Coordinates of C-alpha atoms in Angstrom, one line a residue:
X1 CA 0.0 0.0 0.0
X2 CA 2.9 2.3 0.8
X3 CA 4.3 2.0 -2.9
X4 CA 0.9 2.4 -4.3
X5 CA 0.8 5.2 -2.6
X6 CA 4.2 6.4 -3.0
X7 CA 3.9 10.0 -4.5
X8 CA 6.6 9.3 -7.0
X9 CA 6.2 6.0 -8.1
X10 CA 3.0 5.1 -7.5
X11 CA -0.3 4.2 -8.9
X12 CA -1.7 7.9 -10.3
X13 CA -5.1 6.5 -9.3
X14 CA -4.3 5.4 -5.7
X15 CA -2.0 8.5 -5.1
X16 CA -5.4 11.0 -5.6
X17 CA -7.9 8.9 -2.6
X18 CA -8.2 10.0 0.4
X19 CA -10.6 8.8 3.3
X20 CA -14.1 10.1 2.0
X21 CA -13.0 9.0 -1.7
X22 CA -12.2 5.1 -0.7
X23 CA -15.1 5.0 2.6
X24 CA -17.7 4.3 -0.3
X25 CA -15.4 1.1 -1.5
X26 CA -14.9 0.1 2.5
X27 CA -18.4 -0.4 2.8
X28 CA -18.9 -2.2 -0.2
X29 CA -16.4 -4.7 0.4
X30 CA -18.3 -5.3 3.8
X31 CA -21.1 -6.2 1.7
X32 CA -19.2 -8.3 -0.5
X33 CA -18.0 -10.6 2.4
X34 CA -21.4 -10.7 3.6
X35 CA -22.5 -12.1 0.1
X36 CA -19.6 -14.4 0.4
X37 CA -20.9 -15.7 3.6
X38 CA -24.1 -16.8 2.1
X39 CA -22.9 -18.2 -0.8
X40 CA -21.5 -20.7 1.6
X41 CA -18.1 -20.7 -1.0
X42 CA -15.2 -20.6 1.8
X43 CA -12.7 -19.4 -1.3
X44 CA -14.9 -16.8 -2.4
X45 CA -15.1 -15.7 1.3
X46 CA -11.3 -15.9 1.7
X47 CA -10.7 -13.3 -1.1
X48 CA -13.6 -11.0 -0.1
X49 CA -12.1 -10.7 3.5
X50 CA -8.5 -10.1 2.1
X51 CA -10.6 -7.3 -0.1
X52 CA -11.9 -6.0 2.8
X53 CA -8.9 -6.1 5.2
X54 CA -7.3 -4.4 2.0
X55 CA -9.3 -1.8 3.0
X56 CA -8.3 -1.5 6.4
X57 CA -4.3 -1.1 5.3
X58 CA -5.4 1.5 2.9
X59 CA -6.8 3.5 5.6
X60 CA -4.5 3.0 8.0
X61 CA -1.4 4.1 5.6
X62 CA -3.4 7.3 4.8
X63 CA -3.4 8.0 8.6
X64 CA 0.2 6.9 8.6
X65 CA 1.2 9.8 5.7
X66 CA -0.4 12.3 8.1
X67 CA 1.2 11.1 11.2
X68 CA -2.0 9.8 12.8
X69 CA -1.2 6.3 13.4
X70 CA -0.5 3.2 11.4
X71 CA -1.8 -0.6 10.6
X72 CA 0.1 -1.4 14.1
X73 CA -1.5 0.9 15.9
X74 CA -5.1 0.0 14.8
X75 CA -4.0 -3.8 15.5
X76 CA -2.9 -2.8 19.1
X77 CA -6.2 -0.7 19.7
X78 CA -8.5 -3.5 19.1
X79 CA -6.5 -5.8 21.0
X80 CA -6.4 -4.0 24.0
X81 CA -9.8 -3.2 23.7
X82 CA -10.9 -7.1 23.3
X83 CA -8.8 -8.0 26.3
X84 CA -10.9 -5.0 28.6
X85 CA -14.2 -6.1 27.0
X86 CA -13.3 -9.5 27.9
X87 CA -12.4 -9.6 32.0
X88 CA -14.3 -13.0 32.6
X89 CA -11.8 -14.3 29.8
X90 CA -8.0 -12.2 30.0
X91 CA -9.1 -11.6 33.5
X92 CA -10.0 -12.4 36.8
X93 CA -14.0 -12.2 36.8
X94 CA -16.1 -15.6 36.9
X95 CA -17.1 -17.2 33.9
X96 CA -20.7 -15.7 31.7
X97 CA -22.9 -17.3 29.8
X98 CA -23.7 -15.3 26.4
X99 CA -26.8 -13.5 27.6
X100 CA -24.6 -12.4 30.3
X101 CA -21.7 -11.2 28.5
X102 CA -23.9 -9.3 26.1
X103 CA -24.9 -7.4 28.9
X104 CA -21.9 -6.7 30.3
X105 CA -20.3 -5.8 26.9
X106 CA -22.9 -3.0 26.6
X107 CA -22.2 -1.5 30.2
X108 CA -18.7 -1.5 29.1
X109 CA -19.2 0.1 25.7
X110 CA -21.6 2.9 28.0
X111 CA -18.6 3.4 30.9
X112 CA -16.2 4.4 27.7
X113 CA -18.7 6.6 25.6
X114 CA -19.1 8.5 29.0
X115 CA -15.1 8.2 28.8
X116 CA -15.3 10.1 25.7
X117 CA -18.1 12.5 26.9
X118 CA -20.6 10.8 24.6
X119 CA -23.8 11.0 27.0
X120 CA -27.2 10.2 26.2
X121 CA -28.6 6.7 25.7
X122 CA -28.7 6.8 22.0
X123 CA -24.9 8.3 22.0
X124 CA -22.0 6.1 19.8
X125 CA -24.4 4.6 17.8
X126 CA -23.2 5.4 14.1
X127 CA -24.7 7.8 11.3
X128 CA -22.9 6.3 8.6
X129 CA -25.4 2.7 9.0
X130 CA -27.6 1.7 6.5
X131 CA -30.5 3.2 8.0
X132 CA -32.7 -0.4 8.7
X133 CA -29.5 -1.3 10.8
X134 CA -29.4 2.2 12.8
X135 CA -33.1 2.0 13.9
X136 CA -32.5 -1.2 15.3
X137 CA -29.7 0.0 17.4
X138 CA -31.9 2.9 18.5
X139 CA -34.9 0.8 19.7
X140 CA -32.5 -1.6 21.4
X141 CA -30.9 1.3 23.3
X142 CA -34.1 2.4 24.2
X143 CA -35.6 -0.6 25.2
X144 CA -32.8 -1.2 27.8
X145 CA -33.4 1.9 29.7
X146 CA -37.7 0.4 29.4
X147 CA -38.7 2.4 26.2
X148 CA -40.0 -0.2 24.6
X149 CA -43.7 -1.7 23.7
X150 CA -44.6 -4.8 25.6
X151 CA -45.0 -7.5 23.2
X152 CA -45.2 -8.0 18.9
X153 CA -48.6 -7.5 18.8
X154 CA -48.3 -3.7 20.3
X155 CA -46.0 -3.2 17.5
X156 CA -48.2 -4.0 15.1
X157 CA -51.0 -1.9 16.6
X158 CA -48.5 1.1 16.0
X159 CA -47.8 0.2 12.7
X160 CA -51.5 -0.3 11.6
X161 CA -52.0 3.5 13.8
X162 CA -48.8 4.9 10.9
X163 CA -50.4 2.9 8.0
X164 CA -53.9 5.0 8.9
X165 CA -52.0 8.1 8.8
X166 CA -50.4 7.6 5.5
X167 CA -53.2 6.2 4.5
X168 CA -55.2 9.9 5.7
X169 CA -52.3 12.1 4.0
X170 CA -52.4 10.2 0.2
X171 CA -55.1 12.7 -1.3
X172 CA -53.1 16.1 -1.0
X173 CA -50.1 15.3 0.9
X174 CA -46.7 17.2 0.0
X175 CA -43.6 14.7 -1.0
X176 CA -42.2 15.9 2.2
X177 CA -45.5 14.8 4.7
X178 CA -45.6 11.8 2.6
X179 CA -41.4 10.9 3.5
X180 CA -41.9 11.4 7.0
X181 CA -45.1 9.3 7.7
X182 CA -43.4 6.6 5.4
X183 CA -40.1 6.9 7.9
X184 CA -42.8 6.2 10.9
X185 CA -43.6 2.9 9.1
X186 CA -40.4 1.8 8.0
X187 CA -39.3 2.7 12.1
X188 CA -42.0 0.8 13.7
X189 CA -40.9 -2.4 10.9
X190 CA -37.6 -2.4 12.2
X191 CA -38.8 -2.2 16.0
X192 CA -40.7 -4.8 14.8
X193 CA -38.2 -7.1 13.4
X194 CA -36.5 -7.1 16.4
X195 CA -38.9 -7.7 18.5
X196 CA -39.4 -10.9 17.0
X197 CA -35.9 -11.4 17.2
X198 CA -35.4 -10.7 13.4
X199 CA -32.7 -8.6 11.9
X200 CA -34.5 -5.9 9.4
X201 CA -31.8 -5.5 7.2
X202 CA -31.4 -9.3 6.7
X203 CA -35.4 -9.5 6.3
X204 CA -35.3 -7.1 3.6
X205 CA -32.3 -8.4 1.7
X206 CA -34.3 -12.0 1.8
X207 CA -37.4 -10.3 0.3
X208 CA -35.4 -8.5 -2.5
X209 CA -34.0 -12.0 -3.3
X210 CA -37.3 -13.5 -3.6
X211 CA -38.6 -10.6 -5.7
X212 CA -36.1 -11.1 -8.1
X213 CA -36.4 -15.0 -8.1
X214 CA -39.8 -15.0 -9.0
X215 CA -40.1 -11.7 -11.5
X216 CA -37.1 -13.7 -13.4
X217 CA -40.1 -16.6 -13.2
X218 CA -42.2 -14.2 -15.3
X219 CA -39.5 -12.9 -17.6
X220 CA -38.9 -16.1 -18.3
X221 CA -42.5 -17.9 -18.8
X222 CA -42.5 -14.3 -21.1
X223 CA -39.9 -15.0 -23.0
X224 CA -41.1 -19.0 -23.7
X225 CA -44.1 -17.5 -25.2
X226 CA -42.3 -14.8 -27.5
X227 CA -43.1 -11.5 -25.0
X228 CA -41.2 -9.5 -22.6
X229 CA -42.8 -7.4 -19.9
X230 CA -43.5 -4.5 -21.9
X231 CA -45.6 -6.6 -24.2
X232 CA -47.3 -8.1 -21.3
X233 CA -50.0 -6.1 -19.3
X234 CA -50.3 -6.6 -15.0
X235 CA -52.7 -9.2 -15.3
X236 CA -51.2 -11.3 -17.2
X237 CA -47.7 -11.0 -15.5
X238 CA -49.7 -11.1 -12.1
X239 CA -50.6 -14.1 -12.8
X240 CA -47.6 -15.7 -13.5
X241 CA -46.3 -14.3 -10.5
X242 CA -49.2 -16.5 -8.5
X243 CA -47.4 -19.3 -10.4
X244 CA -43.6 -18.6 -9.3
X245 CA -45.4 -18.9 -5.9
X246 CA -46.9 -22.2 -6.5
X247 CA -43.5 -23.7 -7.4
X248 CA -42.1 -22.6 -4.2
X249 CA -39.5 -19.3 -5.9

């Protein structure tokens, strides 16, 4: 990374990044090795985390140019903080089980935002997350201090309460009143999720999978009878859609 970076014999295109030019390629090499994951191929895995740990270095030696820190030094800081997020382990403190150490991590993620003056219950959790991901995070916060509905069910009361008032705005709503009572829905979905112990993110990515299986269904039964879609009309393609859902796509 250093002689890609080298300002005179370098890469041209390497030499121009800097941290808000490569962050969009960090993220999406996180993404990747989540693919690779599900593809259940461990070589495909393999090079998508040596892409994303790529990233990492490439980070780190921009730091290093400005005489931030280095690889080393973000190696040593996640060390050290493993080992004091991990007492009952490097330590002396009695063995948990994992309900137990989850509980205990977050105390000890709260002790060191108040370390680094980050107060409020909601405080540390990132900006930069996919937004599904952050409103998880935020009802979970919230639920631990007891800001939380009881049970599923009193989500779903909410959510049919936010689908009534979106419902109430359609006829001359602005784009902007429309946006925000949409938010309130997509909100109460992810408190939903995980209330039923569901990951949002995760449930949407399966649903986007299983659009896309069964519209390739249509395209395809389309295509056997000499169409595409924009030959087609809804009713016809909606009911070939009704058929990608009998065989199980």
């Amino acid at each position: 990374m250093a002689a890609l970076r080298h300002p005179v014999s370098g890469c041209p295109w390497d030499k121009e990044q800097d941290f808000s030019t490569i962050a969009p390629y960090t993220i999406e090499e996180a993404y990747e090795v989540r693919a690779a994951i599900e593809s259940g191929r461990p070589e495909q895995l393999r090079d998508e985390l040596g892409d994303l740990l790529f990233q990492v270095v490439y980070h780190a030696q921009m730091a290093s140019e400005r005489g931030w820190f280095g690889f080393d030094d973000v190696a040593a800081g996640i060390t050290e903080k493993m080992i004091r997020r991990h007492p009952h382990v490097f330590g002396d403190e009695a063995a948990r089980d994992a309900g137990a150490q989850s509980a205990a991590w977050e105390a000890q993620k709260a002790r060191e935002r108040l370390e680094n003056a980050e107060t409020g219950v909601l405080a540390g959790v990132a900006g930069a997350l996919p937004a599904l991901a952050r409103a998880h995070k935020f009802c979970a916060r919230a639920a631990r201090v007891g800001f939380d509905w009881p049970n599923p069910d009193a989500v779903l009361d909410k959510l049919e309460e936010e689908v009534r008032e979106l419902r109430a705005e359609l006829p001359e709503a602005t784009p902007a009143r429309l946006a925000d009572e949409l938010g309130d829905m997509l909100f109460v979905m992810a408190n939903l999720a995980r209330k039923l112990g569901l990951n949002a993110e995760a449930c949407l990515a399966g649903a986007n999978k299983k659009f896309a299986r069964r519209f390739g269904f249509v395209e395809n039964a389309l295509a056997q009878a000499g169409k595409t879609p924009e030959m087609s009309d809804l009713a016809e393609m909606d009911s070939l859609w009704d058929k990608a859902k009998e065989a199980g796509l």
